[in-house]
CSV table of C-alpha atoms in Angstrom, one decimal:
chain,number,residue,atom,x,y,z
X,34,MET,CA,18.4,25.0,7.3
X,35,SER,CA,15.9,23.8,9.8
X,36,ILE,CA,12.3,22.8,10.5
X,37,GLN,CA,11.5,26.5,10.4
X,38,SER,CA,12.9,26.6,6.9
X,39,ILE,CA,10.2,24.0,5.9
X,40,LEU,CA,7.5,26.2,7.4
X,41,ASN,CA,8.9,29.2,5.5
X,42,GLN,CA,8.3,27.4,2.2
X,43,LEU,CA,4.9,26.0,2.8
X,44,PRO,CA,2.2,27.9,0.8
X,45,GLN,CA,-1.2,28.8,2.2
X,46,TYR,CA,-2.9,25.6,0.8
X,47,ALA,CA,-0.6,23.7,3.2
X,48,TYR,CA,-1.9,25.5,6.3
X,49,ASP,CA,-2.8,22.2,8.1
X,50,ILE,CA,0.6,20.8,7.5
X,51,ASP,CA,2.2,24.0,8.8
X,52,LYS,CA,0.0,23.8,11.9
X,53,SER,CA,0.8,20.2,12.5
X,54,ILE,CA,4.5,20.7,12.2
X,55,ARG,CA,4.3,23.6,14.7
X,56,GLU,CA,2.4,21.4,17.2
X,57,ILE,CA,4.9,18.5,16.8
X,58,PHE,CA,8.2,20.3,16.7
X,59,PHE,CA,7.6,23.6,18.6
X,60,GLN,CA,5.3,22.5,21.4
X,61,ASP,CA,6.1,19.7,23.9
X,62,LEU,CA,4.6,16.4,22.9
X,63,GLN,CA,3.7,14.6,26.1
X,64,THR,CA,4.2,11.2,24.5
X,65,LEU,CA,7.7,11.5,23.0
X,66,GLU,CA,11.1,12.9,24.0
X,67,LYS,CA,12.6,15.6,21.7
X,68,TYR,CA,15.3,13.2,20.5
X,69,GLN,CA,12.7,10.6,19.6
X,70,ILE,CA,10.7,13.1,17.6
X,71,PHE,CA,13.8,14.0,15.6
X,72,GLY,CA,14.8,10.3,15.3
X,73,ILE,CA,11.3,9.6,13.9
X,74,ALA,CA,11.6,12.6,11.5
X,75,LEU,CA,15.1,11.6,10.3
X,76,THR,CA,14.0,8.0,9.8
X,77,ALA,CA,10.9,9.2,7.8
X,78,GLY,CA,13.2,11.4,5.7
X,79,TYR,CA,15.5,8.5,4.9
X,80,ALA,CA,12.6,6.2,4.1
X,81,LEU,CA,11.0,8.7,1.8
X,82,LYS,CA,14.4,9.3,0.2
X,83,HIS,CA,13.7,13.0,0.1
X,84,GLU,CA,17.1,14.8,0.1
X,85,CYS,CA,15.6,18.4,0.4
X,86,LEU,CA,13.6,17.4,3.4
X,87,LEU,CA,16.5,15.6,5.0
X,88,ASN,CA,18.6,18.8,4.5
X,89,TYR,CA,16.1,20.6,6.7
X,90,ILE,CA,15.7,17.9,9.3
X,91,ARG,CA,19.4,16.9,9.8
X,92,PRO,CA,20.8,20.1,11.3
X,93,GLU,CA,18.3,20.0,14.2
X,94,ALA,CA,18.4,16.3,14.5
X,95,LYS,CA,22.1,16.6,15.1
X,96,ARG,CA,21.3,18.6,18.3
X,97,TYR,CA,19.4,15.6,19.7
X,98,LEU,CA,20.9,12.5,18.1
X,99,ASP,CA,24.5,11.2,17.9
X,100,ASN,CA,26.0,9.4,15.0
X,101,ASN,CA,25.1,6.0,16.4
X,102,GLU,CA,21.4,7.0,16.7
X,103,ALA,CA,21.4,8.4,13.2
X,104,ASN,CA,23.0,5.2,11.9
X,105,ALA,CA,20.2,3.2,13.7
X,106,CYS,CA,17.7,5.2,11.7
X,107,LYS,CA,19.4,4.1,8.5
X,108,ILE,CA,19.5,0.5,9.7
X,109,ALA,CA,15.8,0.6,10.4
X,110,VAL,CA,15.0,2.0,7.0
X,111,SER,CA,17.3,-0.5,5.1
X,112,THR,CA,16.1,-3.5,6.9
X,113,ILE,CA,12.4,-2.6,6.9
X,114,SER,CA,12.7,-1.8,3.2
X,115,MET,CA,13.8,-5.4,2.5
X,116,THR,CA,11.4,-7.1,4.9
X,117,SER,CA,8.4,-5.0,4.0
X,118,MET,CA,8.9,-5.8,0.3
X,119,TYR,CA,9.1,-9.5,1.1
X,120,HIS,CA,6.0,-9.4,3.3
X,121,ASN,CA,4.0,-7.4,0.7
X,122,PHE,CA,5.1,-10.0,-1.9
X,123,THR,CA,3.9,-13.0,0.2
X,124,LYS,CA,0.7,-11.2,1.0
X,125,GLY,CA,0.0,-10.7,-2.7
X,126,VAL,CA,0.5,-14.3,-3.9
X,127,ASP,CA,-2.1,-17.0,-3.8
X,128,ASP,CA,0.4,-19.8,-3.4
X,129,GLU,CA,0.1,-21.1,0.2
X,130,ILE,CA,3.4,-23.0,0.0
X,131,ILE,CA,5.3,-19.7,-0.8
X,132,LYS,CA,3.3,-17.8,1.8
X,133,ASN,CA,4.3,-20.3,4.5
X,134,MET,CA,8.0,-20.6,3.6
X,135,PRO,CA,10.5,-18.8,5.7
X,136,SER,CA,11.9,-15.6,4.1
X,137,ASN,CA,15.6,-16.6,4.6
X,138,LEU,CA,16.4,-12.9,4.7
X,139,SER,CA,19.4,-11.9,6.8
X,140,LEU,CA,18.2,-9.8,9.7
X,141,SER,CA,21.4,-9.5,11.7
X,142,ASN,CA,21.4,-5.7,11.5
X,143,LEU,CA,18.3,-5.7,13.7
X,144,ALA,CA,20.6,-6.6,16.6
X,145,SER,CA,23.5,-4.4,15.7
X,146,HIS,CA,22.0,-0.9,16.0
X,147,ASN,CA,23.4,-0.2,19.5
X,148,ILE,CA,20.6,2.0,20.7
X,149,ASP,CA,17.7,1.6,23.1
X,150,GLU,CA,15.4,-1.2,21.8
X,151,LYS,CA,12.3,0.9,22.3
X,152,ASP,CA,13.7,3.7,20.2
X,153,PHE,CA,14.8,1.3,17.5
X,154,SER,CA,11.3,-0.2,17.4
X,155,MET,CA,9.9,3.3,16.9
X,156,TYR,CA,12.2,3.8,13.9
X,157,CYS,CA,11.3,0.5,12.5
X,158,LEU,CA,7.6,1.4,12.8
X,159,VAL,CA,8.3,4.6,11.0
X,160,ALA,CA,9.9,2.8,8.0
X,161,SER,CA,7.0,0.2,8.1
X,162,ILE,CA,4.5,3.1,7.8
X,163,VAL,CA,6.3,4.7,4.9
X,164,TYR,CA,6.6,1.3,3.1
X,165,GLY,CA,3.0,0.4,3.8
X,166,CYS,CA,3.7,-3.0,5.3
X,167,ASN,CA,0.9,-4.1,7.6
X,168,TYR,CA,2.8,-7.1,8.8
X,169,CYS,CA,5.8,-5.0,9.8
X,170,MET,CA,3.7,-2.3,11.4
X,171,ASN,CA,1.9,-4.8,13.6
X,172,VAL,CA,5.2,-6.5,14.6
X,173,HIS,CA,6.7,-3.2,15.7
X,174,ILE,CA,3.5,-2.0,17.4
X,175,LYS,CA,3.5,-5.3,19.4
X,176,LYS,CA,7.2,-4.6,20.4
X,177,LEU,CA,6.4,-1.1,21.4
X,178,ARG,CA,3.5,-2.4,23.5
X,179,LYS,CA,6.0,-4.6,25.4
X,180,TYR,CA,7.9,-1.4,26.2
X,181,ASN,CA,4.7,0.1,27.6
X,182,CYS,CA,4.2,2.5,24.7
X,183,SER,CA,0.7,4.0,24.9
X,184,SER,CA,-1.7,4.2,22.0
X,185,GLU,CA,-1.1,8.0,22.0
X,186,THR,CA,2.6,7.5,21.5
X,187,ILE,CA,2.1,5.1,18.6
X,188,ARG,CA,-0.5,7.5,17.2
X,189,ASP,CA,2.0,10.3,17.5
X,190,ILE,CA,4.6,8.3,15.6
X,191,GLY,CA,2.1,8.0,12.8
X,192,ARG,CA,1.3,11.7,13.0
X,193,ILE,CA,4.9,12.7,12.6
X,194,VAL,CA,5.4,10.3,9.6
X,195,SER,CA,2.3,11.7,8.0
X,196,VAL,CA,3.3,15.3,8.5
X,197,ILE,CA,6.9,14.7,7.2
X,198,LYS,CA,5.5,12.9,4.1
X,199,ALA,CA,3.0,15.7,3.4
X,200,ALA,CA,5.6,18.4,3.9
X,201,GLY,CA,7.9,16.6,1.5
X,202,ASP,CA,5.1,16.3,-1.1
X,203,VAL,CA,4.3,20.0,-0.8
X,204,LEU,CA,8.0,20.9,-1.2
X,205,GLU,CA,8.1,18.8,-4.4
X,206,ILE,CA,4.9,20.4,-5.7
X,207,GLU,CA,6.3,23.8,-5.2
X,208,ARG,CA,9.7,22.8,-6.6
X,209,MET,CA,8.2,21.7,-9.9
X,210,ARG,CA,7.9,24.2,-12.7
X,211,SER,CA,4.6,26.0,-12.1
X,212,TYR,CA,2.2,27.5,-14.6
X,213,ASP,CA,-0.5,30.0,-13.7
X,214,PHE,CA,-3.8,28.1,-13.4
X,215,ILE,CA,-6.2,29.9,-15.6
X,216,VAL,CA,-9.7,28.7,-16.3
X,217,ARG,CA,-10.4,29.0,-20.0
X,218,GLU,CA,-13.8,29.5,-21.5
X,219,GLU,CA,-15.2,26.7,-23.7
X,220,SER,CA,-15.0,27.4,-27.4
X,221,PHE,CA,-17.6,26.0,-29.8
């Protein structure tokens, strides 16, 4: 299984997804190293909880990432899952007292990932995008800016997450039992 296996399953209506995957995974992105691309893709697969997609990503990711880096992807997903839920909660309530209270969430894993801080911030941004947390996205974009990440790099992280999500959606659409789509005439 591989990224090519995903492409082999994409139908014609997913042409743009196919093209984007080819541009990201088979051409050299100037903004990200190959291991970062696969770390981003692996993190997106974990955050999306899409086993089929992960089965296609993992074999190639293993060529570029070690166990420690793969574990950091899981740490990013699990921690951002918790923090994004909390921040989305506080954003949604009208009670100013609750909004201004500290979360009191344990965040010790954020310091135990044992990989490059820039790469870990990328993986946290990935999870933030998947979970739709504006607060978390902005926190990690600011961190990436401190590591001199360009707007193009941050954009490409978003591109990869978007393409992985869309590919997973198409795989699920195609997996579901399909019926021929036949337009029927109206009967009076």
